[in-house]
Every structure is written in C-alpha cells, then in structure tokens.
mmCIF file of C-alpha atoms and ligand atoms in Angstrom:
data_model
loop_
_atom_site.group_PDB
_atom_site.id
_atom_site.type_symbol
_atom_site.label_atom_id
_atom_site.label_comp_id
_atom_site.label_asym_id
_atom_site.label_seq_id
_atom_site.Cartn_x
_atom_site.Cartn_y
_atom_site.Cartn_z
ATOM 1 C CA MET V 60 86.266 126.234 139.989
ATOM 2 C CA ASP V 61 85.285 122.325 139.378
ATOM 3 C CA LYS V 62 86.199 119.764 141.473
ATOM 4 C CA LEU V 63 89.242 118.858 140.300
ATOM 5 C CA LEU V 64 90.772 122.229 140.427
ATOM 6 C CA ASN V 65 89.376 122.050 144.305
ATOM 7 C CA ASP V 66 90.804 118.964 145.133
ATOM 8 C CA LEU V 67 94.666 120.858 143.547
ATOM 9 C CA VAL V 68 93.512 123.217 145.777
ATOM 10 C CA ALA V 69 93.904 120.475 148.909
ATOM 11 C CA VAL V 70 96.847 120.053 147.565
ATOM 12 C CA VAL V 71 99.854 122.121 146.558
ATOM 13 C CA GLY V 72 97.846 124.945 147.479
ATOM 14 C CA SER V 73 95.820 127.825 145.666
ATOM 15 C CA GLU V 74 99.734 130.097 145.385
ATOM 16 C CA ASN V 75 100.277 127.469 143.345
ATOM 17 C CA VAL V 76 96.734 126.525 141.683
ATOM 18 C CA LEU V 77 96.861 129.481 138.839
ATOM 19 C CA LEU V 78 94.449 130.593 136.680
ATOM 20 C CA GLY V 79 92.814 132.795 134.443
ATOM 21 C CA ASP V 80 95.899 136.353 133.938
ATOM 22 C CA ASP V 81 98.136 134.236 135.900
ATOM 23 C CA VAL V 82 98.527 131.285 133.038
ATOM 24 C CA SER V 83 97.596 134.035 129.298
ATOM 25 C CA GLN V 84 99.818 136.175 130.995
ATOM 26 C CA ARG V 85 102.796 133.085 130.383
ATOM 27 C CA SER V 86 104.077 132.612 126.858
ATOM 28 C CA VAL V 87 104.136 129.538 125.211
ATOM 29 C CA ASP V 88 106.972 130.259 122.296
ATOM 30 C CA TRP V 89 110.061 132.660 123.174
ATOM 31 C CA PHE V 90 109.116 133.323 118.794
ATOM 32 C CA THR V 91 106.508 134.774 118.767
ATOM 33 C CA GLY V 92 105.577 135.820 122.766
ATOM 34 C CA ALA V 93 101.841 133.759 121.713
ATOM 35 C CA PRO V 94 99.788 133.855 125.439
ATOM 36 C CA CYS V 95 99.314 129.524 127.553
ATOM 37 C CA ARG V 96 96.103 129.368 127.068
ATOM 38 C CA ALA V 97 95.917 126.201 129.322
ATOM 39 C CA LYS V 98 92.528 126.365 131.942
ATOM 40 C CA ALA V 99 94.970 126.274 134.504
ATOM 41 C CA ILE V 100 99.516 126.159 136.023
ATOM 42 C CA VAL V 101 99.883 123.657 138.522
ATOM 43 C CA ARG V 102 102.668 124.268 140.486
ATOM 44 C CA PRO V 103 103.869 120.697 142.969
ATOM 45 C CA ARG V 104 107.177 121.370 145.494
ATOM 46 C CA ASN V 105 107.777 118.301 145.657
ATOM 47 C CA THR V 106 108.460 114.327 144.109
ATOM 48 C CA GLU V 107 104.682 113.972 146.556
ATOM 49 C CA GLN V 108 102.762 116.719 145.557
ATOM 50 C CA LEU V 109 102.892 116.078 141.712
ATOM 51 C CA SER V 110 101.959 112.107 142.347
ATOM 52 C CA LYS V 111 99.023 113.284 144.387
ATOM 53 C CA VAL V 112 98.796 115.960 141.366
ATOM 54 C CA MET V 113 98.562 113.268 139.122
ATOM 55 C CA ALA V 114 96.635 111.360 140.825
ATOM 56 C CA LEU V 115 94.007 113.590 140.316
ATOM 57 C CA CYS V 116 94.501 114.571 136.961
ATOM 58 C CA TYR V 117 94.498 110.387 135.849
ATOM 59 C CA GLN V 118 91.192 109.648 137.904
ATOM 60 C CA ALA V 119 89.118 113.047 135.958
ATOM 61 C CA ASP V 120 89.915 112.579 132.928
ATOM 62 C CA GLN V 121 92.707 114.916 132.650
ATOM 63 C CA LEU V 122 94.666 115.729 129.592
ATOM 64 C CA VAL V 123 98.561 117.527 131.040
ATOM 65 C CA VAL V 124 101.352 118.610 129.609
ATOM 66 C CA THR V 125 104.427 119.316 131.619
ATOM 67 C CA HIS V 126 105.692 122.582 131.508
ATOM 68 C CA GLY V 127 110.229 123.070 132.227
ATOM 69 C CA GLY V 128 112.268 126.260 131.605
ATOM 70 C CA MET V 129 109.592 125.885 127.981
ATOM 71 C CA THR V 130 112.987 126.280 125.872
ATOM 72 C CA GLY V 131 111.938 124.210 123.876
ATOM 73 C CA ILE V 132 111.355 125.104 119.867
ATOM 74 C CA VAL V 133 109.257 122.631 118.744
ATOM 75 C CA HIS V 134 105.983 123.340 120.578
ATOM 76 C CA GLY V 135 105.987 120.588 123.215
ATOM 77 C CA GLY V 136 104.423 123.348 126.250
ATOM 78 C CA GLU V 137 101.611 124.149 124.273
ATOM 79 C CA ALA V 138 98.518 123.503 125.597
ATOM 80 C CA SER V 139 94.572 123.646 124.588
ATOM 81 C CA PRO V 140 91.511 125.164 126.831
ATOM 82 C CA GLU V 141 90.904 121.817 128.048
ATOM 83 C CA GLU V 142 94.376 120.926 128.770
ATOM 84 C CA LEU V 143 96.038 121.272 132.166
ATOM 85 C CA VAL V 144 99.907 122.288 132.853
ATOM 86 C CA VAL V 145 102.113 121.329 135.885
ATOM 87 C CA SER V 146 105.200 123.575 136.238
ATOM 88 C CA LEU V 147 108.652 122.284 137.466
ATOM 89 C CA GLU V 148 109.133 125.682 137.949
ATOM 90 C CA LEU V 149 109.082 125.205 142.016
ATOM 91 C CA MET V 150 111.200 121.983 142.118
ATOM 92 C CA ASN V 151 114.543 122.944 142.003
ATOM 93 C CA GLN V 152 116.164 122.182 144.905
ATOM 94 C CA ILE V 153 120.287 120.865 143.880
ATOM 95 C CA GLU V 154 119.633 118.289 146.488
ATOM 96 C CA GLU V 155 123.189 116.464 146.537
ATOM 97 C CA VAL V 156 126.921 117.564 145.553
ATOM 98 C CA ASP V 157 129.720 113.908 144.868
ATOM 99 C CA LEU V 158 132.785 114.938 145.052
ATOM 100 C CA ILE V 159 134.433 112.189 145.205
ATOM 101 C CA GLY V 160 131.583 109.634 143.362
ATOM 102 C CA SER V 161 131.437 112.686 140.521
ATOM 103 C CA THR V 162 127.960 112.862 140.471
ATOM 104 C CA ILE V 163 124.813 115.583 141.343
ATOM 105 C CA GLN V 164 121.721 115.310 142.206
ATOM 106 C CA VAL V 165 119.041 117.969 141.664
ATOM 107 C CA GLN V 166 115.158 117.849 141.181
ATOM 108 C CA ALA V 167 114.026 118.159 137.351
ATOM 109 C CA GLY V 168 113.383 121.994 137.076
ATOM 110 C CA VAL V 169 116.638 123.048 138.543
ATOM 111 C CA THR V 170 118.224 125.612 135.314
ATOM 112 C CA LEU V 171 121.890 124.076 134.138
ATOM 113 C CA GLN V 172 123.382 126.560 134.740
ATOM 114 C CA ARG V 173 122.666 126.157 138.445
ATOM 115 C CA VAL V 174 123.448 122.682 137.746
ATOM 116 C CA GLN V 175 126.807 124.134 135.446
ATOM 117 C CA GLU V 176 127.237 126.596 138.088
ATOM 118 C CA ALA V 177 127.067 123.993 141.160
ATOM 119 C CA ALA V 178 129.940 122.069 139.873
ATOM 120 C CA ALA V 179 132.432 124.344 139.117
ATOM 121 C CA GLU V 180 132.206 125.140 142.554
ATOM 122 C CA ILE V 181 133.937 122.249 143.249
ATOM 123 C CA ASP V 182 136.250 122.339 140.351
ATOM 124 C CA MET V 183 134.311 120.161 138.244
ATOM 125 C CA GLN V 184 131.884 120.678 134.867
ATOM 126 C CA PHE V 185 128.919 119.944 134.065
ATOM 127 C CA PRO V 186 129.808 118.856 130.206
ATOM 128 C CA LEU V 187 126.069 119.864 128.654
ATOM 129 C CA ASP V 188 125.866 123.409 127.471
ATOM 130 C CA LEU V 189 123.418 125.457 125.164
ATOM 131 C CA GLY V 190 122.166 129.129 124.781
ATOM 132 C CA ALA V 191 119.311 128.585 126.979
ATOM 133 C CA ARG V 192 120.844 127.078 129.722
ATOM 134 C CA GLY V 193 119.775 130.558 132.363
ATOM 135 C CA SER V 194 116.556 128.599 131.218
ATOM 136 C CA CYS V 195 115.892 125.474 130.771
ATOM 137 C CA THR V 196 115.367 122.643 132.735
ATOM 138 C CA ILE V 197 117.242 119.892 134.217
ATOM 139 C CA GLY V 198 113.674 117.494 133.150
ATOM 140 C CA GLY V 199 113.059 119.583 130.061
ATOM 141 C CA ASN V 200 116.847 118.513 128.987
ATOM 142 C CA ILE V 201 116.010 114.367 129.963
ATOM 143 C CA ALA V 202 112.873 115.012 127.719
ATOM 144 C CA THR V 203 114.128 116.449 125.177
ATOM 145 C CA ASN V 204 117.774 114.675 124.768
ATOM 146 C CA ALA V 205 119.465 117.203 124.317
ATOM 147 C CA GLY V 206 122.575 117.695 122.974
ATOM 148 C CA GLY V 207 124.084 121.336 122.630
ATOM 149 C CA ILE V 208 127.394 122.791 121.780
ATOM 150 C CA ARG V 209 130.239 120.376 123.085
ATOM 151 C CA VAL V 210 128.616 116.671 121.821
ATOM 152 C CA ILE V 211 131.469 116.614 119.740
ATOM 153 C CA ARG V 212 132.893 115.520 123.530
ATOM 154 C CA TYR V 213 130.855 114.383 126.595
ATOM 155 C CA GLY V 214 128.071 113.093 124.349
ATOM 156 C CA MET V 215 123.773 114.589 124.726
ATOM 157 C CA MET V 216 122.005 114.408 127.917
ATOM 158 C CA ARG V 217 121.185 110.718 127.216
ATOM 159 C CA GLN V 218 125.143 110.052 128.143
ATOM 160 C CA GLN V 219 124.892 112.147 131.601
ATOM 161 C CA VAL V 220 122.072 110.765 133.539
ATOM 162 C CA LEU V 221 123.044 107.939 135.906
ATOM 163 C CA GLY V 222 119.717 107.732 137.338
ATOM 164 C CA LEU V 223 116.230 109.360 137.617
ATOM 165 C CA GLU V 224 113.123 109.103 139.198
ATOM 166 C CA ALA V 225 109.443 110.327 137.558
ATOM 167 C CA VAL V 226 105.666 110.686 137.577
ATOM 168 C CA LEU V 227 103.725 108.454 136.122
ATOM 169 C CA SER V 228 100.371 109.523 134.766
ATOM 170 C CA ASP V 229 98.128 107.325 136.781
ATOM 171 C CA GLY V 230 100.294 109.113 139.804
ATOM 172 C CA THR V 231 102.590 106.067 140.361
ATOM 173 C CA VAL V 232 106.217 107.016 140.896
ATOM 174 C CA VAL V 233 108.420 104.985 139.359
ATOM 175 C CA SER V 234 112.465 106.051 141.215
ATOM 176 C CA SER V 235 115.884 104.297 140.503
ATOM 177 C CA LEU V 236 118.483 107.563 141.741
ATOM 178 C CA ASN V 237 121.359 105.335 140.783
ATOM 179 C CA LYS V 238 124.866 106.599 141.284
ATOM 180 C CA MET V 239 127.082 104.275 140.215
ATOM 181 C CA LEU V 240 129.071 104.906 136.552
ATOM 182 C CA LYS V 241 129.592 101.152 136.066
ATOM 183 C CA ASN V 242 126.127 99.046 136.934
ATOM 184 C CA ASN V 243 124.725 96.771 134.234
ATOM 185 C CA ALA V 244 121.958 95.379 137.473
ATOM 186 C CA GLY V 245 119.495 94.719 134.515
ATOM 187 C CA TYR V 246 117.083 96.664 132.639
ATOM 188 C CA ASP V 247 117.670 100.489 132.033
ATOM 189 C CA LEU V 248 114.640 101.869 133.265
ATOM 190 C CA LYS V 249 115.104 105.036 132.675
ATOM 191 C CA GLN V 250 116.914 105.587 129.288
ATOM 192 C CA LEU V 251 113.016 105.091 127.978
ATOM 193 C CA PHE V 252 111.935 108.475 129.949
ATOM 194 C CA ILE V 253 114.181 110.270 128.397
ATOM 195 C CA GLY V 254 114.432 111.884 124.668
ATOM 196 C CA SER V 255 110.459 111.000 125.440
ATOM 197 C CA GLU V 256 109.330 114.613 125.653
ATOM 198 C CA GLY V 257 107.232 114.021 128.682
ATOM 199 C CA THR V 258 105.022 111.704 127.290
ATOM 200 C CA LEU V 259 106.062 108.740 129.585
ATOM 201 C CA GLY V 260 106.291 110.618 133.365
ATOM 202 C CA ILE V 261 107.243 113.605 134.507
ATOM 203 C CA VAL V 262 110.978 113.570 135.615
ATOM 204 C CA THR V 263 111.417 115.120 138.706
ATOM 205 C CA ARG V 264 114.730 114.442 140.286
ATOM 206 C CA ALA V 265 117.738 113.406 138.529
ATOM 207 C CA VAL V 266 122.009 112.255 139.498
ATOM 208 C CA LEU V 267 123.788 113.745 137.120
ATOM 209 C CA ARG V 268 127.461 112.763 136.102
ATOM 210 C CA LEU V 269 130.236 115.574 137.050
ATOM 211 C CA GLN V 270 132.830 115.479 134.556
ATOM 212 C CA PRO V 271 136.705 117.475 135.627
ATOM 213 C CA HIS V 272 137.298 121.631 135.309
ATOM 214 C CA MET V 273 139.078 121.785 131.915
ATOM 215 C CA PRO V 274 141.870 124.534 133.553
ATOM 216 C CA SER V 275 142.063 126.539 129.644
ATOM 217 C CA GLU V 276 140.234 126.379 126.569
ATOM 218 C CA GLN V 277 140.906 127.734 123.123
ATOM 219 C CA THR V 278 138.172 129.227 120.689
ATOM 220 C CA ALA V 279 139.774 129.689 117.080
ATOM 221 C CA LEU V 280 137.059 130.749 114.154
ATOM 222 C CA VAL V 281 138.468 128.972 110.782
ATOM 223 C CA ALA V 282 137.240 130.335 106.855
ATOM 224 C CA VAL V 283 137.636 127.677 104.785
ATOM 225 C CA PRO V 284 136.729 128.276 100.929
ATOM 226 C CA SER V 285 134.840 124.693 100.960
ATOM 227 C CA PHE V 286 132.960 121.605 102.138
ATOM 228 C CA ASP V 287 135.126 119.494 101.917
ATOM 229 C CA ALA V 288 137.433 121.565 103.244
ATOM 230 C CA LEU V 289 135.498 121.690 106.634
ATOM 231 C CA THR V 290 135.281 117.404 107.472
ATOM 232 C CA GLN V 291 139.068 117.447 106.195
ATOM 233 C CA LEU V 292 139.200 120.455 109.200
ATOM 234 C CA LEU V 293 137.674 118.189 111.578
ATOM 235 C CA ARG V 294 139.167 115.148 110.627
ATOM 236 C CA ARG V 295 142.892 117.196 111.667
ATOM 237 C CA VAL V 296 142.273 118.528 114.517
ATOM 238 C CA SER V 297 140.514 115.371 115.912
ATOM 239 C CA GLN V 298 143.106 113.931 115.234
ATOM 240 C CA GLN V 299 146.002 116.344 116.943
ATOM 241 C CA LEU V 300 143.830 116.987 119.523
ATOM 242 C CA ALA V 301 142.372 113.805 120.405
ATOM 243 C CA ASN V 302 140.010 114.320 123.537
ATOM 244 C CA SER V 303 140.506 117.320 124.034
ATOM 245 C CA LEU V 304 138.540 119.304 120.778
ATOM 246 C CA SER V 305 134.991 119.613 122.536
ATOM 247 C CA ALA V 306 133.175 121.515 120.200
ATOM 248 C CA PHE V 307 133.294 122.835 116.459
ATOM 249 C CA GLU V 308 130.480 124.012 114.943
ATOM 250 C CA ALA V 309 130.425 125.440 111.766
ATOM 251 C CA LEU V 310 128.484 128.100 110.353
ATOM 252 C CA TRP V 311 126.752 128.605 107.512
ATOM 253 C CA ASN V 312 126.911 132.144 105.018
ATOM 254 C CA SER V 313 123.122 132.912 105.235
ATOM 255 C CA HIS V 314 123.761 132.996 109.448
ATOM 256 C CA TYR V 315 127.222 134.599 109.155
ATOM 257 C CA LYS V 316 125.628 137.127 107.637
ATOM 258 C CA LEU V 317 122.829 137.970 110.260
ATOM 259 C CA VAL V 318 124.038 137.796 112.991
ATOM 260 C CA THR V 319 127.248 140.334 111.814
ATOM 261 C CA THR V 320 125.260 142.916 108.794
ATOM 262 C CA GLU V 321 122.010 142.359 109.078
ATOM 263 C CA SER V 322 120.919 142.461 112.817
ATOM 264 C CA GLY V 323 122.787 146.040 112.495
ATOM 265 C CA LYS V 324 125.612 144.839 114.504
ATOM 266 C CA HIS V 325 129.469 145.412 113.666
ATOM 267 C CA ALA V 326 131.323 141.247 111.370
ATOM 268 C CA PRO V 327 133.938 141.019 113.378
ATOM 269 C CA ARG V 328 137.643 142.195 111.885
ATOM 270 C CA CYS V 329 138.873 139.404 111.177
ATOM 271 C CA ARG V 330 135.435 138.260 109.270
ATOM 272 C CA ARG V 331 136.548 137.183 105.886
ATOM 273 C CA LEU V 332 138.285 134.365 108.608
ATOM 274 C CA ALA V 333 135.199 133.427 110.086
ATOM 275 C CA PHE V 334 133.280 133.414 106.303
ATOM 276 C CA LEU V 335 132.415 128.857 106.157
ATOM 277 C CA ARG V 336 131.223 128.797 102.953
ATOM 278 C CA ASP V 337 129.396 125.080 101.684
ATOM 279 C CA HIS V 338 129.969 125.123 97.649
ATOM 280 C CA ARG V 339 127.438 122.163 97.906
ATOM 281 C CA ASN V 340 124.984 125.289 97.837
ATOM 282 C CA PRO V 341 127.049 128.815 97.092
ATOM 283 C CA GLY V 342 123.450 130.341 96.861
ATOM 284 C CA ALA V 343 123.144 129.616 100.725
HETATM 285 C C1 LIG H 118 119.209 129.921 122.451
HETATM 286 C C2 LIG H 118 118.428 128.309 122.745
HETATM 287 C C3 LIG H 118 119.561 127.159 121.907
HETATM 288 C C4 LIG H 118 118.853 126.306 122.209
HETATM 289 N N1 LIG H 118 120.799 124.800 121.492
HETATM 290 C C5 LIG H 118 119.691 123.813 121.429
HETATM 291 C C6 LIG H 118 121.096 123.035 121.338
HETATM 292 O O1 LIG H 118 122.269 123.034 121.473
HETATM 293 N N2 LIG H 118 120.672 121.847 121.294
HETATM 294 C C7 LIG H 118 119.457 121.271 121.620
HETATM 295 O O2 LIG H 118 119.197 119.863 121.858
HETATM 296 N N3 LIG H 118 118.718 122.026 121.796
HETATM 297 C C8 LIG H 118 118.804 123.616 121.785
HETATM 298 N N4 LIG H 118 117.630 124.166 122.126
HETATM 299 C C9 LIG H 118 116.464 123.569 122.508
HETATM 300 C C10 LIG H 118 116.611 122.899 124.689
HETATM 301 O O3 LIG H 118 115.835 121.535 123.795
HETATM 302 C C11 LIG H 118 115.959 123.162 125.592
HETATM 303 O O4 LIG H 118 116.296 124.678 125.532
HETATM 304 C C12 LIG H 118 116.157 122.558 126.482
HETATM 305 O O5 LIG H 118 116.298 120.978 126.324
HETATM 306 C C13 LIG H 118 114.390 122.050 127.038
HETATM 307 O O6 LIG H 118 114.429 122.952 128.670
HETATM 308 P P1 LIG H 118 113.453 123.835 128.370
HETATM 309 O O7 LIG H 118 113.244 123.637 130.365
HETATM 310 O O8 LIG H 118 113.244 124.740 128.728
HETATM 311 O O9 LIG H 118 112.105 122.203 128.593
HETATM 312 P P2 LIG H 118 110.086 122.973 127.922
HETATM 313 O O10 LIG H 118 111.135 123.449 126.950
HETATM 314 O O11 LIG H 118 109.904 122.909 129.281
HETATM 315 O O12 LIG H 118 109.898 121.700 127.776
HETATM 316 C C14 LIG H 118 110.480 120.575 126.584
HETATM 317 C C15 LIG H 118 109.417 119.371 126.256
HETATM 318 O O13 LIG H 118 109.854 118.819 127.667
HETATM 319 C C16 LIG H 118 108.553 118.019 128.265
HETATM 320 N N5 LIG H 118 109.628 118.330 130.068
HETATM 321 C C17 LIG H 118 109.704 119.338 130.582
HETATM 322 N N6 LIG H 118 110.226 119.298 131.628
HETATM 323 C C18 LIG H 118 109.909 117.606 131.778
HETATM 324 C C19 LIG H 118 110.126 117.137 132.474
HETATM 325 N N7 LIG H 118 110.314 117.599 133.702
HETATM 326 N N8 LIG H 118 108.919 115.347 132.839
HETATM 327 C C20 LIG H 118 109.089 114.839 131.350
HETATM 328 N N9 LIG H 118 108.673 116.165 130.305
HETATM 329 C C21 LIG H 118 108.624 117.410 130.273
HETATM 330 C C22 LIG H 118 107.427 119.472 127.084
HETATM 331 O O14 LIG H 118 106.411 118.767 127.544
HETATM 332 C C23 LIG H 118 108.162 119.201 126.532
HETATM 333 O O15 LIG H 118 107.533 118.926 126.003
HETATM 334 C C24 LIG H 118 118.144 125.130 122.702
HETATM 335 C C25 LIG H 118 116.880 126.542 122.875
HETATM 336 C C26 LIG H 118 116.761 127.678 123.073
HETATM 337 C C27 LIG H 118 116.384 128.249 122.987
#
C-alpha cells in the first residue's frame, strides 16, 4: 500500500479504505452496471475526517471523485484507476429537525427518502421528490441541483437549501449553516456549490427548508389531442388551482408504449385517456 493510502487508513480506519474487489464490485452506472475502477474508496464519518482526507490528497496531488448515492445519469461519479473516490455513505445522520423554524439539518450522505420521512414525522414535508429518492443523497441532490416532479410548485434543490457546509480540495472547511429564511447578510456563497457537481468542493452538511404537509393530493391522467392543447391545459389548471398545482408531467407516445405494451405490462384500462400526443412530432 502506498504512503497516501496508509495515511488515509490512519484517519478513517482500515475498514473505511476499500481496495481491490471491494471497489470493483461497486458499479458507477446503474444503467450498464459498469464497475468502479478507482484505486480506492475512502469513507469518512464526519466533516473533520473528510477535511483531513482532502488535505492529505491535496498534499499528494491525488485526484478525487465524490460519490453520493450514485444515481446520477451523466457519469459524474466515474473514476479512472489513478483517481480516488470519497464516498459520503457513512455521513448519513439527520442532525436536527426544527418544527418552529421549519428546517432540517443533515449530513450530506443521508438519502432523500430519509429526509422526506423525517419531515413527515412532524407533519411537514420536504418537497423535492424524484424516482431515485431511496438511493440518492442530499449531497448529490445539491451537487446536481436536482429538480424532480414538483419543481412547478416548489422549485429546484437550490430553492430548498438555506445553508450548507463544504470541504474544499485542500481540506479547508467552508461553513454557512444558515437556518434563517430572511437573510440578506452579504454574499450567498452556498449558491456556488449548488449545481457544481462536486467541482468546487464536497458538500458535507446542509440546512433544508421544510413545507407544510398537504392534507390531500389528487392525481389526474388526462389525454390531449395536440401539444397546443397540452399547454392550454397547463395554463388553465395553473390558473384554476392557483398555488396548489404541485406537478405536471407530459408523457409522449413512445414513452407511454414503452411502459405499457412493450414492457410486457398491461396497459391501464383508461389507455386512451393516458395518451398525450405531440402533434409537432407525430412519429414520436
Ligand atoms: C430513477 C431516477 C430518477 C431521477 N429523476 C430525476 C429528476 O426527476 N430530476 C433530476 O434533477 N434528477 C433526477 N435524477 C438524477 C438525479 O440528479 C440524481 O438521482 C441525484 O440528484 C443524484 O444524487 P446522488 O446522491 O445519487 O449523486 P451521485 O450520482 O452519487 O453524484 C452525482 C454528482 O454529484 C457529485 N456529488 C455527489 N455527492 C456530492 C457531495 N456531497 N458533494 C459534492 N458533490 C457531490 C458527484 O461527484 C457527481 O458528479 C434521477 C435519477 C434516477 C436514477
């Protein structure tokens, strides 16, 4: 083992510096199952350990790739054999839930679903929602500025983050764990990290906004004959439902066929009602 790996073991323990099969058995792409090729995976437990890991890598000129839940679909977590992966999987604590302030403070490796569940326990909701909720992490959601299905009402991840803490490439800890909604004190540095895909530093903790729980939810599947009709429908329901429209998704013919007929699954009985067609591209 080289000197850097020995130094990393001294910081996080040998059980948290993964090598060989423990690395290659992990996948970096859930579409293809492609194996992780990094030279090692390091798993710090807290910001202090992560800061030391990054300082050691900086001194050794070691390139680092960050792993959250590895659900990203643009290969941001791929690492070459010369690169080292820092995984946030052990930094998964919910640190504080504040009912009065409507905030939750978490370590960045906690999954989106656990945050949603913690909010539900106090009759609140964390509105960001997407299909990968059980695996994706808050750090990954911040790094990708994730959108999800409720953007139309609550905005992207950027709108959910009140404060964050990050570790820079040389190990410096930048902390702005603001909990206030009304805060006009100077530069808002957290915005730089949101959507930066790990290029500026590793997000380690965050303060997130919670929203009131909605007592009822109605879902409608509507068939429309043209794209113009689709946009008119959106305009109409936006006006009539005012601020209570929380999601609006268009389903194209090709996608509809894939998830019903071609997947071998049965089409829903209201098949024709579920069909949305874009007349600009009738072959799609
Ligand atoms: C079924 C499914 C549905 C999805 N739906 C949506 C959707 O509706 N809207 C949408 O926007 N996205 C969607 N996505 C993609 C979405 O961006 C990711 O699922 C999620 O935000 C990434 O989180 P992750 O923890 O898995 O990050 P990873 O995949 O592990 O990492 C993604 C990127 O962020 C970096 N990163 C990860 N953690 C950190 C950290 N702590 N600090 C700094 N950088 C970090 C990584 O290096 C990488 O570049 C979907 C994905 C799947 C699989």
